[in-house]
Short mmCIF file of C-alpha atoms and ligand atoms in Angstrom, two decimals:
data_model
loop_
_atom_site.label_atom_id
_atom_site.label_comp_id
_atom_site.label_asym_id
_atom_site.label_seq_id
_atom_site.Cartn_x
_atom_site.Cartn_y
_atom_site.Cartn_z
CA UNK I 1 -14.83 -22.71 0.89
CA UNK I 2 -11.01 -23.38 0.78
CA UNK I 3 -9.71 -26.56 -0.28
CA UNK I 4 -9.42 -29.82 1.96
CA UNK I 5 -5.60 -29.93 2.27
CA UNK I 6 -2.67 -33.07 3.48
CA UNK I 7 0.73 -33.85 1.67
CA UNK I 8 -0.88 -35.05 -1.18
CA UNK I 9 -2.58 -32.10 -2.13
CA UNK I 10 -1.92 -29.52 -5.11
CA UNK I 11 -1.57 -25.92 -4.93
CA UNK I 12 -1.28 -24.69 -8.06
CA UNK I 13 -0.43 -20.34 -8.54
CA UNK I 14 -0.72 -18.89 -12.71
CA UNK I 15 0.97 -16.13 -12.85
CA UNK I 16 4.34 -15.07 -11.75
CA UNK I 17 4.16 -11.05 -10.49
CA UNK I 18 3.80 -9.96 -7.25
CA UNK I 19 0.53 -11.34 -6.24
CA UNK I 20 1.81 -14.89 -7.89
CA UNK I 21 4.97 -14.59 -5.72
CA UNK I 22 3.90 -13.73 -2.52
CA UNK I 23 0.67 -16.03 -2.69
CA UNK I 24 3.11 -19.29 -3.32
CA UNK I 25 5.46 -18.35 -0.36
CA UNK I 26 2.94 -16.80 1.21
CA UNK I 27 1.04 -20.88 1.58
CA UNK I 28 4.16 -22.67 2.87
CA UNK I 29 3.69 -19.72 5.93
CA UNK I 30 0.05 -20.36 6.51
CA UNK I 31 0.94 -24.17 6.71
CA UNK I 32 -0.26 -25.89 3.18
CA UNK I 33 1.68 -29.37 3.31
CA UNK I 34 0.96 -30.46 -0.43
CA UNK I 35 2.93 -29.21 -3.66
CA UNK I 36 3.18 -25.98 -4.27
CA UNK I 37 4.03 -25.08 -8.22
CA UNK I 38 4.50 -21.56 -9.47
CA UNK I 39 3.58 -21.19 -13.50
CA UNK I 40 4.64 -17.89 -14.47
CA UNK I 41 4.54 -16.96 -18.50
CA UNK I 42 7.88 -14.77 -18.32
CA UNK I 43 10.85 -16.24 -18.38
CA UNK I 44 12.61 -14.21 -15.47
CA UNK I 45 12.40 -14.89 -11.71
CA UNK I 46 9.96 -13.09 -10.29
CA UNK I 47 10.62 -9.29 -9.85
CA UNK I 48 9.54 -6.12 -8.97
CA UNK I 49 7.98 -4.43 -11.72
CA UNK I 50 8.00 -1.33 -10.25
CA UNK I 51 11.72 0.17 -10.93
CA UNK I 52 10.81 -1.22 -14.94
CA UNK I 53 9.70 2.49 -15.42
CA UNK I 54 12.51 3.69 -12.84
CA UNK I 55 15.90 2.79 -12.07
CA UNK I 56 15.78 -0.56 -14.38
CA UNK I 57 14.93 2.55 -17.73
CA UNK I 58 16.94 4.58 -16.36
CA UNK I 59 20.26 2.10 -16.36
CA UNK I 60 20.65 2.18 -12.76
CA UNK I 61 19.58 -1.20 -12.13
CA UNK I 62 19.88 -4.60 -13.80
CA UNK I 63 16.74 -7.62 -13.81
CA UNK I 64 19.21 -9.39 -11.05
CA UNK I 65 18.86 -6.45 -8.56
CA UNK I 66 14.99 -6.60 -9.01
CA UNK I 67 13.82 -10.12 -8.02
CA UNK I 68 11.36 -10.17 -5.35
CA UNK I 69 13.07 -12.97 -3.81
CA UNK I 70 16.28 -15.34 -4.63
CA UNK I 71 15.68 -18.19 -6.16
CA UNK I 72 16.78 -20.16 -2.79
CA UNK I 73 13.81 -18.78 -1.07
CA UNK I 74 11.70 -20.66 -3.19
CA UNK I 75 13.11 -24.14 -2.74
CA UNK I 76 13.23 -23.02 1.31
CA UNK I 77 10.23 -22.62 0.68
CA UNK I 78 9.25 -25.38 -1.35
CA UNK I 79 7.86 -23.57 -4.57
CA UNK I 80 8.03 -25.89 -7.42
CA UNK I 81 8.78 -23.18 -10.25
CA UNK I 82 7.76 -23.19 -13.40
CA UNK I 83 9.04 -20.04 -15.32
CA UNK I 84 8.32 -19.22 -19.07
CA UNK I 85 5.14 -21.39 -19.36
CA UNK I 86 1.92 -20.22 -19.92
CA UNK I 87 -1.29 -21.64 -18.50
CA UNK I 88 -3.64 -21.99 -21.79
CA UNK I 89 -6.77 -23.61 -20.28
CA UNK I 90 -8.30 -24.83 -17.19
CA UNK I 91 -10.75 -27.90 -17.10
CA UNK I 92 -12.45 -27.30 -13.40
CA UNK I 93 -14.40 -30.77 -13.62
CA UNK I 94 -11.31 -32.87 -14.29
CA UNK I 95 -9.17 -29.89 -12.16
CA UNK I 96 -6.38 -29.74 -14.49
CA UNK I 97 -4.70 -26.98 -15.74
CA UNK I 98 -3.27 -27.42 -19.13
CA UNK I 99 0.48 -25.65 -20.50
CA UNK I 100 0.91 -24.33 -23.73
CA UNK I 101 3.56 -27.24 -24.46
CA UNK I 102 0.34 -29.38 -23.87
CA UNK I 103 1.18 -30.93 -20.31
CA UNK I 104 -2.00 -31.30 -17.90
CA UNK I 105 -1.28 -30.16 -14.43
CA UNK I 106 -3.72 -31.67 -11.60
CA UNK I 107 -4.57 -29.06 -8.61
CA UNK I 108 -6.98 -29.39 -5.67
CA UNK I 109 -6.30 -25.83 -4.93
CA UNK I 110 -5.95 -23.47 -7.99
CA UNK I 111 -4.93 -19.48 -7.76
CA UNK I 112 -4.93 -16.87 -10.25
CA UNK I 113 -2.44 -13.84 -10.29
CA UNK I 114 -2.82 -13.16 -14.01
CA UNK I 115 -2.03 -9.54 -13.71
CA UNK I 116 -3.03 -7.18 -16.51
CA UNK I 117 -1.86 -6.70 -20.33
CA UNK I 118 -1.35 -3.05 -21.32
CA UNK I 119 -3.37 -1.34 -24.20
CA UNK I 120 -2.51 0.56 -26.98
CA UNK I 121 -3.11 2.00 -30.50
CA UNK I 122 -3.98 0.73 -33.67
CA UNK I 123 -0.69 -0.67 -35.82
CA UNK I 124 1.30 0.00 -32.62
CA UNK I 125 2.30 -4.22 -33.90
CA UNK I 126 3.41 -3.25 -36.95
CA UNK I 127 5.13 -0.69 -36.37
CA UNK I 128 8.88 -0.21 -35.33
CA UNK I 129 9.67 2.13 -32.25
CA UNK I 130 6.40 1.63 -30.49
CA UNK I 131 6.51 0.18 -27.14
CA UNK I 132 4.19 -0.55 -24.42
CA UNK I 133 5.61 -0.49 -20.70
CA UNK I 134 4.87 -4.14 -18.83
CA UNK I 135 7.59 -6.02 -18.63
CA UNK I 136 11.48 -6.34 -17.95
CA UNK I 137 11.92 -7.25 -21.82
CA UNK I 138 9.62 -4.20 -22.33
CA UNK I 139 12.10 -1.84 -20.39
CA UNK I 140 14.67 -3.57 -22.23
CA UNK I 141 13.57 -2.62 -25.27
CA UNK I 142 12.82 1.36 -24.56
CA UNK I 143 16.08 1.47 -22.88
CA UNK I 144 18.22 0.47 -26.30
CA UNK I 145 15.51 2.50 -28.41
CA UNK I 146 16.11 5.45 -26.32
CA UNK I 147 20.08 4.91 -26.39
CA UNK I 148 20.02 6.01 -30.26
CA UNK I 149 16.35 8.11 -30.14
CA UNK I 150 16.22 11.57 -30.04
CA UNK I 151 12.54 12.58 -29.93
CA UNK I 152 10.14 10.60 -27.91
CA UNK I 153 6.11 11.03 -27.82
CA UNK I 154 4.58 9.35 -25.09
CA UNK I 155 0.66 8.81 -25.19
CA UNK I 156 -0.54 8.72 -21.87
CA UNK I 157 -0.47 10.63 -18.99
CA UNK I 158 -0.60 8.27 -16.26
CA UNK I 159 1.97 7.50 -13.72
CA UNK I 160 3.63 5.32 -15.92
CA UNK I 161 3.86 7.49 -18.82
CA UNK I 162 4.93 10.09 -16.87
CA UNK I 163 7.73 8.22 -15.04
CA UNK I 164 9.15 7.29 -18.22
CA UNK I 165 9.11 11.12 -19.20
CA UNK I 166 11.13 11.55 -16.85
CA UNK I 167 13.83 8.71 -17.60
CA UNK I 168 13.58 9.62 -21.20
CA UNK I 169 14.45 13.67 -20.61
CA UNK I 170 17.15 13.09 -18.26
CA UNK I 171 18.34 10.76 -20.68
CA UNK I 172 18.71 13.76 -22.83
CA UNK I 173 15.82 13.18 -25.35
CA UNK I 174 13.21 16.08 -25.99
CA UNK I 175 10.30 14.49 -24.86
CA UNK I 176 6.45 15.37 -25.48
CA UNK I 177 3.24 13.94 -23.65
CA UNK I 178 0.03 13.68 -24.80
CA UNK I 179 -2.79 13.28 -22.68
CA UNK I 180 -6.40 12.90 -23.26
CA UNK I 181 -8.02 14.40 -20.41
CA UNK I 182 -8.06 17.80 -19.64
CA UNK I 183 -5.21 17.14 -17.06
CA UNK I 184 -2.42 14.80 -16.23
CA UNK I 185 -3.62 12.00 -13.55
CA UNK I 186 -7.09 12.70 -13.79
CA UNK I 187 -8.09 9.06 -13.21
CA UNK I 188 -5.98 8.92 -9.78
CA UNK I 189 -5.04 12.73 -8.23
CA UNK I 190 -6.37 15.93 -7.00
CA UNK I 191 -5.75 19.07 -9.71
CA UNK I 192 -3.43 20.31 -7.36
CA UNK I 193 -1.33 17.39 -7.92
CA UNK I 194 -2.08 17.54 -11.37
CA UNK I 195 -0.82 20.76 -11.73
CA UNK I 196 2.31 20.07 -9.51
CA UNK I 197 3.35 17.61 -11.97
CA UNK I 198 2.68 19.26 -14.85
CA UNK I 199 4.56 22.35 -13.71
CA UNK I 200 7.72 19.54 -12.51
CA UNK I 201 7.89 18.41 -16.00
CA UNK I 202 7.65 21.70 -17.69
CA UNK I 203 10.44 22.66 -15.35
CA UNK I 204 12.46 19.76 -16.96
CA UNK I 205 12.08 20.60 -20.55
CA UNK I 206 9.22 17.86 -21.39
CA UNK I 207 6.59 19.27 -23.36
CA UNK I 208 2.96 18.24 -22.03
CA UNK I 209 -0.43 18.57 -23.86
CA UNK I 210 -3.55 18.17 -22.46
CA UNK I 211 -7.04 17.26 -24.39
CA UNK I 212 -4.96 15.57 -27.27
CA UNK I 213 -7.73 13.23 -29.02
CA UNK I 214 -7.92 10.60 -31.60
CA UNK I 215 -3.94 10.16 -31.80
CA UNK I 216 -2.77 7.73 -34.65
CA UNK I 217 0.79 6.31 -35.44
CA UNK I 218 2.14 7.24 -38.87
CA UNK I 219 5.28 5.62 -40.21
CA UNK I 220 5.97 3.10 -43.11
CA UNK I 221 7.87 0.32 -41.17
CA UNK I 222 8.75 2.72 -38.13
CA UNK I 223 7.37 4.78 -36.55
CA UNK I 224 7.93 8.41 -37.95
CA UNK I 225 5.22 10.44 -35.68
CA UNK I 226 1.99 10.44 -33.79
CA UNK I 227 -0.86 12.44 -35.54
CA UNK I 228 -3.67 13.85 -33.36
CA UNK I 229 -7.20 14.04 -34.45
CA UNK I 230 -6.77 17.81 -35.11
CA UNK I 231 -4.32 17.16 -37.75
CA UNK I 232 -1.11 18.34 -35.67
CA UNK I 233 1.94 16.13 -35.96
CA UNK I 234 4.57 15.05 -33.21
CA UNK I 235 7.51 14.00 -35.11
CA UNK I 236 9.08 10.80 -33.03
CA UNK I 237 11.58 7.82 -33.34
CA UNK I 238 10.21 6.30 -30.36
CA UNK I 239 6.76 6.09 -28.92
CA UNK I 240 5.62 4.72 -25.78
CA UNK I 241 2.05 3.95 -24.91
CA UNK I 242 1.23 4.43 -21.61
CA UNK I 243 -2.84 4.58 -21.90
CA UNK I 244 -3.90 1.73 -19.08
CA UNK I 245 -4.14 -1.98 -18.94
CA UNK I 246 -6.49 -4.26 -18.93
CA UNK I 247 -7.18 -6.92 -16.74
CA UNK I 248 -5.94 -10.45 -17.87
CA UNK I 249 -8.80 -12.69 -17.99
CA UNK I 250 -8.91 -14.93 -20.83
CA UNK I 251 -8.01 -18.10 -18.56
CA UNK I 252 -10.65 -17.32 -16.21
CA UNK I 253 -13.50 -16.34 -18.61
CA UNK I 254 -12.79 -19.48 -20.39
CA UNK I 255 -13.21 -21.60 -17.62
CA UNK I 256 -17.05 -20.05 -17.12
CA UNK I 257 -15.61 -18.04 -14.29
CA UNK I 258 -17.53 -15.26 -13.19
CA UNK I 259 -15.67 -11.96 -14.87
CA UNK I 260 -16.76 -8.25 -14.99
CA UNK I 261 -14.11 -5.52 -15.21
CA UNK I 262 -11.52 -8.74 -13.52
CA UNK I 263 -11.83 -11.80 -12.26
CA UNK I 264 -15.12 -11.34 -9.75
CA UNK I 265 -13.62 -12.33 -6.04
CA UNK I 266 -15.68 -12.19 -3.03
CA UNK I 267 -13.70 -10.58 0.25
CA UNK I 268 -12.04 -13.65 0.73
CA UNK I 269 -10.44 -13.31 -2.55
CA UNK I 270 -11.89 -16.42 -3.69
CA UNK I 271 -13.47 -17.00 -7.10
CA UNK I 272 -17.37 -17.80 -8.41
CA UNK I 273 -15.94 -21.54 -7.83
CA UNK I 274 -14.66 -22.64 -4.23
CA UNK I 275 -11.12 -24.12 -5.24
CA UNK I 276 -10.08 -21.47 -7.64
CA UNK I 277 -8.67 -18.19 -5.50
CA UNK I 278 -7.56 -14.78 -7.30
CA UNK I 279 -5.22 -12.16 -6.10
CA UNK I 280 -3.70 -8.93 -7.80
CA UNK I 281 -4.31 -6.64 -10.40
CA UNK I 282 -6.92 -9.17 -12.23
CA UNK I 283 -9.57 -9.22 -9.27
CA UNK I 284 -12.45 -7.30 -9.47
CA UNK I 285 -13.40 -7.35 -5.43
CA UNK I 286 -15.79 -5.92 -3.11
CA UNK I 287 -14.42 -2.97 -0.56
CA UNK I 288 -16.38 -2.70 2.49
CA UNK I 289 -14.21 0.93 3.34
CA UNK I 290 -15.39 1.97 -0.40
CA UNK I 291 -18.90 0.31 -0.13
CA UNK I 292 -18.32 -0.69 -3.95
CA UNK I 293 -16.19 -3.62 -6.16
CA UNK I 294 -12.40 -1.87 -6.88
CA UNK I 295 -9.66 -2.83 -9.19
CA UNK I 296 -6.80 -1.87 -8.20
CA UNK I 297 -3.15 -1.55 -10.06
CA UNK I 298 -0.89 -1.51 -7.12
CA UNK I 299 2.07 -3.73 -5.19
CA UNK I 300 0.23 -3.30 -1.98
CA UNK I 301 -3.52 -4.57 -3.39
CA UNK I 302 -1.54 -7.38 -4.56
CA UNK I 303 0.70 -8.68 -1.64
CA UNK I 304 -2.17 -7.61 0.39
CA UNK I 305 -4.68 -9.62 -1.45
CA UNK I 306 -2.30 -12.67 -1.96
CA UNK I 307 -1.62 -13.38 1.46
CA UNK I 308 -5.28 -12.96 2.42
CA UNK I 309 -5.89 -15.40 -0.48
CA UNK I 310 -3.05 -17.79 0.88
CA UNK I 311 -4.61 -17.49 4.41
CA UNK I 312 -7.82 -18.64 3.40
CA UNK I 313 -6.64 -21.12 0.61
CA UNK I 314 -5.33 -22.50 3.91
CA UNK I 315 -8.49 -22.94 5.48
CA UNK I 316 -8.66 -20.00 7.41
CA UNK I 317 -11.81 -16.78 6.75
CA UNK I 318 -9.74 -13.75 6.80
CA UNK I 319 -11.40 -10.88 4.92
CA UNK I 320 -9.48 -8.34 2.32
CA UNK I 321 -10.50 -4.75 3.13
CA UNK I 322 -6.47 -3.41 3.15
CA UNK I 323 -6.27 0.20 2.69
CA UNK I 324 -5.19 0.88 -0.84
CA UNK I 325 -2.14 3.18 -1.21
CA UNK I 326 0.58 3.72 -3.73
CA UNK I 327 3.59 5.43 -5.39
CA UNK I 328 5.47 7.06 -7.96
CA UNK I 329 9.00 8.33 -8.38
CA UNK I 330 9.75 11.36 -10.78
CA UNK I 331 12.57 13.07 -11.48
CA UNK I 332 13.82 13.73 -7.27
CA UNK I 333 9.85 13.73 -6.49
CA UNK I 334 8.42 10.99 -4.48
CA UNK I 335 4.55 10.91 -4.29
CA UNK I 336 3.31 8.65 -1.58
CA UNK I 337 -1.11 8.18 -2.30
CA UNK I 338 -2.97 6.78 0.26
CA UNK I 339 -6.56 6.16 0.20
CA UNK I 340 -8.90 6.51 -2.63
CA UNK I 341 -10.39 9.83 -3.70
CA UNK I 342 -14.45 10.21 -3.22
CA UNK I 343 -16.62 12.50 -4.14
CA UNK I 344 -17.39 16.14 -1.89
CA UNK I 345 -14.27 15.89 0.15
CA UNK I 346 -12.72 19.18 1.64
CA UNK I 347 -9.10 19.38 0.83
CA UNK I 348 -6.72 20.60 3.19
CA UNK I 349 -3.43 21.55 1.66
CA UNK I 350 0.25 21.09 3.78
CA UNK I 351 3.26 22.97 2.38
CA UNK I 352 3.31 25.04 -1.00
CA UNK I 353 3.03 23.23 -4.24
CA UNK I 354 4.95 26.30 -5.82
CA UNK I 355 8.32 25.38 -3.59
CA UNK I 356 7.76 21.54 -3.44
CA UNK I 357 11.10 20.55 -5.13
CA UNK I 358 12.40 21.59 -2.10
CA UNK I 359 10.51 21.27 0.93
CA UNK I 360 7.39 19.00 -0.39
CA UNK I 361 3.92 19.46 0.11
CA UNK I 362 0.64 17.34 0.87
CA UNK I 363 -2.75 17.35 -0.24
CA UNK I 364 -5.10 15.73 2.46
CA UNK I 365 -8.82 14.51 1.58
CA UNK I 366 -11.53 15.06 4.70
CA UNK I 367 -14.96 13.88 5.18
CA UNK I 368 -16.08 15.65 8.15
CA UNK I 369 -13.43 15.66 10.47
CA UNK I 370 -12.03 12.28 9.39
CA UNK I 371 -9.01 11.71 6.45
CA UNK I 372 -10.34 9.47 3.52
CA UNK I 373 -6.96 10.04 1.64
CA UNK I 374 -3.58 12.08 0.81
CA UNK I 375 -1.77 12.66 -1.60
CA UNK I 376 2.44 13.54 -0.39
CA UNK I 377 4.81 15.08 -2.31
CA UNK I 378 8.67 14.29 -0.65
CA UNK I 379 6.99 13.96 3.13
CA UNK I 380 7.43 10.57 3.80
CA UNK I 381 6.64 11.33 7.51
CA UNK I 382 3.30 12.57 6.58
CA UNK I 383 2.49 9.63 4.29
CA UNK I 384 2.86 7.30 7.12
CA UNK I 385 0.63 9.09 9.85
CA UNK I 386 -1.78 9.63 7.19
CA UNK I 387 -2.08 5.73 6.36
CA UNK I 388 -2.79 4.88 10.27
CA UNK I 389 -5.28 7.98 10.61
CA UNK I 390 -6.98 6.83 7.43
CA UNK I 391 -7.18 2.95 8.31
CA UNK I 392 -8.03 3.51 11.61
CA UNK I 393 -10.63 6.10 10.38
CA UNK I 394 -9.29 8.55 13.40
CA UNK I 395 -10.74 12.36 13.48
CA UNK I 396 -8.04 14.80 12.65
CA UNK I 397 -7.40 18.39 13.50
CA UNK I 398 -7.16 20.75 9.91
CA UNK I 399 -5.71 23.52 11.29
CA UNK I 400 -2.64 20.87 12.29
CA UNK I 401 -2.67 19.56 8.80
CA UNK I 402 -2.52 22.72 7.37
CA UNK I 403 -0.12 24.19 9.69
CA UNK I 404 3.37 23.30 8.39
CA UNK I 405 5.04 24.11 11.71
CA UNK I 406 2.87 21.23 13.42
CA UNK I 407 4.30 17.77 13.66
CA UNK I 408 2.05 14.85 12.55
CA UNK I 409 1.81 14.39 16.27
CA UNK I 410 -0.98 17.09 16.24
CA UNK I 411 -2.72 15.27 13.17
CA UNK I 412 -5.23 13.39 15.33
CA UNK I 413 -7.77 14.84 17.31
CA UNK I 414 -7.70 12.62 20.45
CA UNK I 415 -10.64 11.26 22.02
CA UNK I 416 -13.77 9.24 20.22
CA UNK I 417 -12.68 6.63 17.76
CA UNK I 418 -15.53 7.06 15.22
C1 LIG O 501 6.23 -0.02 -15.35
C2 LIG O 501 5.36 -0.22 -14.14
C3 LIG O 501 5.57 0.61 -13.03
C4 LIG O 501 4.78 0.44 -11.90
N1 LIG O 501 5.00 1.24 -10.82
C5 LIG O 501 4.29 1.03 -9.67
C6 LIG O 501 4.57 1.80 -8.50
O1 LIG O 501 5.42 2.67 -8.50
N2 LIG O 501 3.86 1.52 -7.38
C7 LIG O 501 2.90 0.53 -7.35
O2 LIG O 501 2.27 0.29 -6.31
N3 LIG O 501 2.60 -0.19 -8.46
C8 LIG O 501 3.28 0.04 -9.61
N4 LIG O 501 3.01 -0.70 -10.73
C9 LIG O 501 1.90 -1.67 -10.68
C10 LIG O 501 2.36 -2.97 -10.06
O3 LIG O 501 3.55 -3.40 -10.64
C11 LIG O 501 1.25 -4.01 -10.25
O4 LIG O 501 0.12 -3.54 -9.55
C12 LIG O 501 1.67 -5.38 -9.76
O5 LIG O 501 2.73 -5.86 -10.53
C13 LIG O 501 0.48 -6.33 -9.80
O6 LIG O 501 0.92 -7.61 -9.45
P1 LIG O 501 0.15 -8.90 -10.02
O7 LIG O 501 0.83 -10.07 -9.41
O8 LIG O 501 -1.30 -8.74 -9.85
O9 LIG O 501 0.40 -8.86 -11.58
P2 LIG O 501 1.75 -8.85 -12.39
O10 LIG O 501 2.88 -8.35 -11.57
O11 LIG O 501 1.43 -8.15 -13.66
O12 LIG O 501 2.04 -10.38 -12.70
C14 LIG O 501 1.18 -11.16 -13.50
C15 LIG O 501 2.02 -12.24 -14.12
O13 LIG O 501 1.15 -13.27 -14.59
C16 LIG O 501 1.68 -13.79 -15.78
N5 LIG O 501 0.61 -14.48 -16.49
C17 LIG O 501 -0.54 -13.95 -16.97
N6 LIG O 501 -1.28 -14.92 -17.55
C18 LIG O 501 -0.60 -16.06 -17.43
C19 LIG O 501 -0.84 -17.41 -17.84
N7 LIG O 501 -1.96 -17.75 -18.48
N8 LIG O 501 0.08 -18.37 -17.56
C20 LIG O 501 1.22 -18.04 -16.88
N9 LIG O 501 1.50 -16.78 -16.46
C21 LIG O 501 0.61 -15.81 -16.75
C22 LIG O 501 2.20 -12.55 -16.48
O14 LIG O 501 3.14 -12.90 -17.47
C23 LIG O 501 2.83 -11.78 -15.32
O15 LIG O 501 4.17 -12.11 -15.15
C24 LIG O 501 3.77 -0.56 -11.88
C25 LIG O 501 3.57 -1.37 -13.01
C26 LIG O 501 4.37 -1.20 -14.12
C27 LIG O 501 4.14 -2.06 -15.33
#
């Protein structure tokens, strides 16, 4: 059910990112009349967060080159902002939501966009020289600590940990990973890819270590090292935890929302009560193309999710089911990922992983004769075939795929639709 809406009416969006952003705007389009009044807890105008483990580390960009939008579109678009305020409570009876300053805010329409908060380690707090990776003060705060570091550890293996590897070496420090699983992106990539990147970094001079356990900060005030649970020591003046998020949910939880591993949505990204909508990386939502809830930590899931959330805030019944896709720049690589890996998929591989600085490669994922995802390594042209073939759940031809002398043309195999 999507709330009544006239003039008079309240929209009010928590949370300030992407989702928060988009969904605001994103109203005014699908034609909500009322108020519309953005709450975000940083300070900042809105921005990509993206290029924080990027260009913004890397120097190349400042916060004013990120914003997702000028601050003009807002008032075009009559979004009431309300930067560097945190929501601290909702009351859905009264439908209020209250500030941290103490101000009550009334809504007849209420969306969350609450994002995620990163983890990390025991005394990471206390310590001097650790830093998590979440926001532009975050990046901030690397970027000076790497100006004057020499040795940097970074505990995680992700995407984001490895992206800031990357910043980090080219800055000229000697850089070690340490990952928990046996490889790097276990969570999100194919071994091939796995190994690809590992290989790229090695290449680079970062040192990566796989299986690395039980890691602990040492340091009196700073941070002097990173201690694994074997005993071995990785001398370090800066640290940066890159081990996951988690989803932010306090607000919601609080407000006897239904919660699980995010803020429980149903496909029209609405909430276990009718005027409270969710969008983004806090949403916990049911996939019909996976058959299963996701929670997803991308830019698309959340403009994707937002406007569908905006749509039907507005009245309308238009479902999320988006294809989820993704990507990650390191070093001169850009990996495009669309579609989510499954289980007992044949793998078709494009190109040669061993010469992919240069020409790129792709790892494709089939059930049957249909694509359920790909992985591409510098083939943009690929990467977008792949997302209409996979969306539109087309049969493709392998021996094209594999065939690096066939355009993407030759992908599909035309005829039945399945
Ligand atoms: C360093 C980094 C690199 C990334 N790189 C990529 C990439 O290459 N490709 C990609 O697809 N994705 C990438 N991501 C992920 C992507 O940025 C997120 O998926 C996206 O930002 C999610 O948008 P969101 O609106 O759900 O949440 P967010 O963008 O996290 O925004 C949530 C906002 O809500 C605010 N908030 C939370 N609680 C409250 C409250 N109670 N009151 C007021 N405000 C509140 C937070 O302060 C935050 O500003 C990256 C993320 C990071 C951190």
């Amino acid at each position: 059910m999507s709330a009544i809406q006239g003039s008079d009416q309240v929209c009010i969006v928590v949370g300030a990112g992407h989702g928060g952003s988009a969904l605001a705007v994103q109203l005014r389009n699908e034609g909500w009349t009322g108020r519309i009044v953005l709450i975000g807890a940083e300070s900042a105008l809105p921005y990509h967060r993206p290029p924080l483990s990027k260009a913004v580390l890397a120097g190349e960009k400042t916060l004013d080159a990120i914003a997702l939008r000028p601050l003009s579109h807002y008032a075009a678009s009559g979004v009431e902002l309300r930067l560097g305020e945190r929501v601290v409570a909702i009351d859905r009876q009264a439908r209020t939501v209250q500030l941290a300053g103490g101000e009550s805010l009334h809504y007849d329409a209420l969306a969350l966009c609450t994002g995620t908060v990163a983890r990390t380690l025991p005394r990471a707090n206390e310590l001097q020289g650790v830093f998590t990776l979440r926001t532009a003060e975050d990046a901030e705060r690397i970027r000076s600590a790497a100006a004057s570091g020499k040795r940097a550890v970074i505990v995680g293996g992700g995407y984001i940990g490895l992206e800031v590897a990357a910043v980090l070496r080219q800055q000229g420090l000697e850089v070690t990973v340490l990952e928990a699983a046996s490889r790097l992106l276990a969570r999100v990539a194919h071994p091939v890819v796995s190994d690809y990147f590992a290989a790229l970094h090695a290449r680079h001079g970062v040192t990566i270590l796989t299986g690395i356990v039980g890691v602990e900060l040492l340091g009196e005030a700073t941070v002097s090292a990173v201690r694994e649970a074997s005993g071995r020591t990785h001398p370090a003046d800066l640290v940066v935890v890159g081990i996951g998020v988690l989803p932010e949910l306090a607000l919601a939880r609080e407000a006897g929302l239904e919660v699980d591993n995010g803020i429980v949505v149903d496909a029209y990204a609405c909430t276990s009560d009718p005027h409270i909508h969710a969008a983004g990386d806090c949403t916990w939502h049911p996939s019909a193309r996976y058959g299963r809830r996701l929670r997803l930590e991308s830019v698309q899931n959340a403009l994707d999710q937002a406007r569908v959330a905006a749509a039907n805030i507005c009245g309308k019944q238009v479902l999320y089911d988006a294809l989820p896709w993704f990507w990650s720049d390191q070093y001169s690589i850009k990996l495009q990922s669309a579609g989510l890996l499954l289980e007992r998929e044949t793998v078709v591989l494009r190109g040669d992983p061993l010469h992919a600085d240069e020409t790129g490669f792709c790892v494709f994922h089939l059930r049957g004769d249909v694509m359920v995802a790909a992985d591409c390594i510098n083939r943009a042209k690929e990467f977008i075939a792949c997302k209409r073939l996979i969306t539109e759940r087309l049969r493709v031809n392998p021996q094209a795929l594999a065939d690096v002398n066939s355009g993407v043309d030759a992908f599909e195999l035309r005829g039945e639709v399945l």
